[in-house]
Coordinates of N, CA and C in Angstrom, one line a residue:
M1 N 0.4 -1.2 0.1 CA 0.1 -0.5 0.1 C 1.1 1.2 -0.2
T2 N 0.3 2.0 -0.7 CA 1.2 3.5 -0.7 C 0.5 4.3 0.4
R3 N 1.9 5.5 1.2 CA 1.6 5.5 2.3 C 1.9 7.0 0.9
T4 N 0.7 8.3 0.9 CA -0.2 9.6 0.7 C 0.8 10.5 1.9
V5 N 1.3 11.6 1.5 CA 1.1 12.6 3.1 C -0.1 13.6 2.3
L6 N -0.9 14.4 2.7 CA -1.7 14.4 2.8 C -1.6 16.2 2.7
T7 N -1.7 17.5 1.9 CA -1.3 18.7 2.1 C -2.8 20.0 1.7
T8 N -3.4 20.6 2.3 CA -4.6 21.1 1.4 C -4.3 22.7 2.2
E9 N -4.3 23.7 1.1 CA -4.6 24.9 1.6 C -5.6 25.4 2.3
H10 N -6.3 24.5 2.3 CA -7.3 25.3 3.1 C -7.8 24.1 4.8
A11 N -6.7 24.1 5.1 CA -5.9 23.9 6.7 C -4.8 24.6 6.6
P12 N -4.5 25.3 8.0 CA -3.2 25.9 8.2 C -2.4 24.9 7.8
S13 N -0.5 26.0 7.2 CA 0.4 24.4 7.3 C 1.1 23.9 9.2
P14 N 1.4 23.3 9.6 CA 2.2 23.1 11.1 C 3.1 23.8 10.8
P15 N 2.9 23.8 11.9 CA 4.4 25.0 12.8 C 5.1 23.7 12.9
A16 N 5.1 23.0 12.8 CA 6.7 21.6 13.5 C 6.5 20.9 12.4
P17 N 7.5 19.9 12.2 CA 8.2 18.6 11.8 C 6.7 17.7 11.4
L18 N 5.7 17.9 10.9 CA 4.9 17.3 10.3 C 3.2 17.3 9.4
S19 N 3.9 16.8 8.5 CA 2.3 16.1 7.9 C 1.1 16.2 8.4
Q20 N 0.5 17.4 8.3 CA -1.5 17.5 7.7 C -2.3 16.4 8.2
G21 N -1.9 15.0 7.5 CA -2.5 14.3 7.6 C -1.3 12.8 6.8
I22 N -2.1 11.7 6.5 CA -1.1 10.5 6.6 C -2.4 9.7 5.8
R23 N -2.4 9.1 4.4 CA -3.3 8.2 4.3 C -2.8 7.1 4.1
K24 N -3.1 5.5 4.3 CA -2.2 4.1 3.3 C -3.4 3.5 3.6
G25 N -3.5 3.0 2.4 CA -5.2 2.0 2.2 C -5.9 3.0 2.4
P26 N -6.9 2.6 3.6 CA -8.3 3.1 4.1 C -7.7 3.9 5.0
V27 N -6.7 3.9 6.2 CA -6.9 4.6 7.2 C -6.3 5.7 6.3
L28 N -7.0 6.4 7.2 CA -6.4 8.2 7.0 C -5.5 9.2 8.4
Q29 N -5.1 9.8 8.6 CA -4.8 10.0 10.1 C -4.8 11.3 9.3
V30 N -5.5 12.1 10.6 CA -5.5 13.6 10.8 C -4.4 14.1 12.0
S31 N -2.8 15.1 11.6 CA -2.7 15.5 12.2 C -3.2 16.6 13.6
G32 N -3.2 16.1 15.0 CA -3.9 17.5 15.3 C -4.4 19.1 14.9
Q33 N -5.0 19.0 14.5 CA -5.2 20.7 14.6 C -5.7 21.3 14.7
L34 N -4.9 22.7 15.1 CA -4.9 23.7 15.9 C -6.3 24.9 15.4
P35 N -6.9 25.4 16.0 CA -7.9 26.3 15.0 C -7.4 27.7 14.7
Y36 N -6.4 27.6 13.5 CA -5.2 29.4 13.3 C -6.6 28.5 11.6
D37 N -6.9 29.9 11.4 CA -7.4 30.6 10.2 C -6.5 30.2 9.1
P38 N -6.4 29.4 7.9 CA -5.4 28.8 6.7 C -5.6 30.3 6.3
G39 N -6.5 31.2 5.9 CA -5.8 32.2 5.0 C -5.3 33.1 5.4
T40 N -5.9 33.6 7.8 CA -4.7 34.4 7.3 C -3.3 34.0 8.7
G41 N -3.3 33.1 9.1 CA -2.8 32.3 10.1 C -3.0 32.8 11.6
E42 N -3.9 33.2 12.0 CA -4.7 33.7 13.0 C -5.5 32.7 13.9
I43 N -4.8 32.7 15.3 CA -6.3 31.8 15.6 C -7.7 32.6 15.6
A44 N -8.0 31.4 15.2 CA -9.6 31.6 14.9 C -10.8 32.1 16.3
G45 N -11.3 33.0 16.3 CA -11.3 33.5 18.0 C -11.2 33.1 19.2
T46 N -11.7 33.9 20.0 CA -10.6 33.7 21.2 C -12.4 32.2 22.6
T47 N -13.2 32.4 21.9 CA -13.2 31.1 23.2 C -13.6 30.2 22.7
V48 N -13.3 28.9 23.0 CA -13.8 27.2 23.2 C -14.6 27.0 21.7
A49 N -16.0 27.6 22.3 CA -16.1 27.4 21.1 C -16.1 27.7 19.7
E50 N -16.2 28.9 19.1 CA -15.3 29.2 17.9 C -14.1 28.6 17.8
Q51 N -13.2 28.5 18.6 CA -12.0 27.7 18.7 C -12.3 26.4 18.1
T52 N -12.8 25.6 18.3 CA -13.4 24.5 18.6 C -14.2 23.8 17.4
T53 N -14.5 25.0 16.4 CA -15.5 24.5 15.2 C -14.2 25.2 13.8
R54 N -13.0 26.3 14.5 CA -12.2 25.7 13.2 C -11.3 25.1 13.1
A55 N -11.3 24.2 14.4 CA -10.2 23.2 14.9 C -11.3 22.2 13.7
L56 N -11.7 22.5 13.8 CA -12.9 20.8 13.2 C -13.2 21.1 12.0
S57 N -13.9 22.3 11.2 CA -13.0 22.8 9.9 C -11.8 22.3 9.5
N58 N -10.7 22.4 9.8 CA -9.5 22.4 9.5 C -9.5 20.9 9.5
V59 N -9.5 19.8 10.3 CA -9.6 18.4 10.5 C -10.7 18.2 9.0
T60 N -11.7 18.4 8.6 CA -12.5 18.1 7.5 C -11.7 19.0 6.1
A61 N -11.1 19.5 6.5 CA -10.7 20.1 5.3 C -9.0 18.9 4.6
V62 N -8.6 18.6 6.0 CA -7.8 17.4 6.0 C -8.2 16.4 5.2
L63 N -9.3 15.8 5.4 CA -10.1 14.9 5.4 C -10.5 14.5 3.6
E64 N -11.1 15.7 3.3 CA -11.2 15.5 2.0 C -9.8 15.6 0.9
A65 N -8.7 16.0 1.7 CA -7.7 16.6 0.8 C -7.2 15.1 0.7
G66 N -7.6 14.0 1.4 CA -7.3 12.5 0.9 C -8.6 11.8 0.8
G67 N -9.5 12.4 0.3 CA -10.6 11.8 -0.2 C -12.0 11.4 0.7
G68 N -11.9 11.7 1.9 CA -12.2 11.2 2.6 C -13.6 12.3 3.3
S69 N -14.0 12.3 4.6 CA -15.0 13.4 4.6 C -15.2 12.6 6.2
S70 N -16.3 13.4 7.0 CA -16.8 13.4 8.6 C -17.1 12.2 8.8
G71 N -17.9 12.1 8.0 CA -18.6 10.6 8.1 C -17.5 9.5 7.9
D72 N -16.5 9.5 7.2 CA -15.3 9.1 7.2 C -14.6 8.2 8.6
V73 N -14.3 9.2 9.7 CA -14.3 9.4 10.9 C -14.8 8.1 11.6
V74 N -13.6 7.7 12.6 CA -14.1 7.0 13.4 C -13.8 7.1 14.9
M75 N -12.8 8.0 14.7 CA -12.2 8.6 16.2 C -12.0 9.9 16.8
L76 N -12.3 10.9 17.3 CA -11.6 11.9 17.2 C -10.8 11.9 18.7
R77 N -10.4 12.5 18.8 CA -8.9 13.3 19.9 C -9.0 15.0 20.1
V78 N -9.5 15.4 21.7 CA -10.0 16.3 21.5 C -9.1 16.9 22.7
Y79 N -7.4 17.7 22.5 CA -7.0 18.1 24.1 C -7.7 19.8 24.1
L80 N -7.5 19.8 25.4 CA -8.5 21.4 25.7 C -7.7 21.5 27.1
T81 N -7.3 22.6 27.5 CA -6.1 23.5 28.5 C -6.6 23.5 29.4
D82 N -8.0 24.0 29.5 CA -9.3 23.3 30.6 C -9.7 22.9 31.0
P83 N -10.4 21.6 32.4 CA -11.2 20.8 31.9 C -12.9 22.2 31.9
A84 N -13.1 23.3 32.8 CA -14.6 24.1 32.7 C -14.3 24.3 30.9
H85 N -13.4 24.3 30.1 CA -14.0 24.7 28.8 C -15.0 23.5 27.9
L86 N -14.7 22.2 28.8 CA -15.6 21.0 28.5 C -17.2 20.9 27.8
A87 N -18.0 21.5 28.8 CA -19.5 21.8 28.5 C -19.6 22.5 26.8
E88 N -18.7 23.9 27.1 CA -18.5 24.5 25.7 C -18.2 24.0 24.6
M89 N -16.7 23.3 24.8 CA -16.4 22.7 23.6 C -17.5 22.0 23.0
N90 N -18.1 20.6 24.4 CA -19.2 19.8 23.5 C -20.3 20.6 22.8
A91 N -20.6 21.3 23.5 CA -21.9 22.4 22.4 C -21.6 22.2 21.2
A92 N -19.9 23.5 21.2 CA -19.6 23.5 20.0 C -19.7 21.7 18.9
Y93 N -19.1 21.1 19.4 CA -18.4 19.8 18.9 C -19.6 19.5 18.7
A94 N -20.5 19.0 19.0 CA -22.3 18.4 18.5 C -22.9 19.2 17.8
A95 N -22.7 20.5 17.9 CA -23.4 21.1 16.1 C -21.7 20.8 14.9
A96 N -21.0 20.6 15.1 CA -20.1 20.6 14.2 C -20.2 19.2 13.7
V97 N -20.2 18.5 14.4 CA -19.6 17.3 14.3 C -21.7 16.5 13.4
G98 N -22.3 16.6 14.9 CA -23.3 15.9 14.4 C -23.6 14.4 14.5
E99 N -24.0 14.0 14.7 CA -24.9 12.5 14.8 C -24.4 11.5 13.8
P100 N -24.7 10.7 13.3 CA -23.9 9.3 14.9 C -22.5 9.7 15.2
Y101 N -22.2 10.1 16.0 CA -21.0 10.5 16.8 C -19.9 9.9 16.8
P102 N -18.6 10.0 16.2 CA -17.7 9.0 15.7 C -17.2 9.3 17.9
A103 N -16.9 7.6 17.5 CA -15.3 7.6 19.2 C -14.8 8.5 19.4
R104 N -14.9 8.8 20.4 CA -14.1 10.2 21.3 C -12.9 10.2 22.7
T105 N -11.8 10.9 22.3 CA -10.9 11.2 23.4 C -10.5 12.4 24.1
T106 N -11.0 12.9 25.2 CA -10.8 14.4 25.7 C -9.7 14.5 26.5
V107 N -8.7 14.8 26.2 CA -7.4 15.3 27.5 C -7.2 16.4 27.4
Y108 N -6.7 17.0 28.7 CA -6.5 17.8 29.2 C -4.7 18.5 29.2
T109 N -4.4 19.2 28.5 CA -2.9 19.6 28.6 C -2.5 20.7 27.7
P110 N -1.6 21.6 28.0 CA -1.0 22.7 28.0 C -1.1 22.9 26.3
L111 N -2.0 23.8 26.0 CA -1.2 24.2 24.4 C -0.1 25.4 24.0
P112 N -0.2 25.8 22.6 CA 0.1 26.9 22.0 C -0.3 28.5 22.6
P113 N 0.0 29.4 23.5 CA -0.2 30.7 24.2 C -1.4 31.0 23.3
G114 N -2.8 31.3 23.6 CA -4.0 31.7 22.8 C -4.6 30.6 22.5
V115 N -4.4 29.3 22.0 CA -5.4 28.2 21.9 C -5.5 28.0 23.0
L116 N -7.4 27.2 22.8 CA -7.3 26.6 23.5 C -7.8 25.3 23.2
V117 N -8.0 24.8 21.9 CA -8.3 23.2 21.9 C -7.8 22.8 20.4
E118 N -7.3 21.6 20.2 CA -6.2 20.9 19.5 C -7.8 19.4 19.3
V119 N -7.8 19.0 18.1 CA -8.3 18.1 17.5 C -7.3 17.1 16.3
D120 N -7.6 16.3 16.5 CA -7.0 15.2 15.4 C -8.3 13.9 15.0
A121 N -7.7 13.3 14.1 CA -9.0 12.6 13.5 C -8.6 11.1 13.2
L122 N -8.7 10.2 13.2 CA -8.7 8.7 12.9 C -10.4 9.0 11.7
A123 N -9.6 8.1 10.2 CA -10.6 7.6 9.3 C -10.2 6.3 8.4
V124 N -12.0 5.8 8.0 CA -11.3 4.9 7.4 C -12.2 4.6 6.6
L125 N -11.7 4.6 5.2 CA -13.1 4.6 4.3 C -12.7 3.9 3.4
D126 N -13.7 3.9 2.1 CA -14.0 2.6 1.9 C -13.2 2.7 0.7
D127 N -12.6 2.1 0.2 CA -11.8 2.1 -1.4 C -12.4 1.1 -2.1

């Protein structure tokens, strides 16, 4: 199986030595997407809801670059800086992702200054 590096201008360029995503066969892994606007390079919003929506949009852009969609996602991982943000993130997440929800893990961790959320995804595509 060929390993394909995914790149799209519809998601921000990675700020570290990593790929936006990788596809090998039907498996597509999207690297952690921060809430940066790909057009401006700036953090999109100051609230967890705004940043969650942008991070998920970036995930979707990488999925589409690999021939997938949000319907192919089997697992999302959400990284938050503060447990107090969980309810607000859940509301924005539910609106953006919709049912049936993929499996999910939420982790609390430090992120770059001003960033409140990061999201990565694992998708399995029908070949």
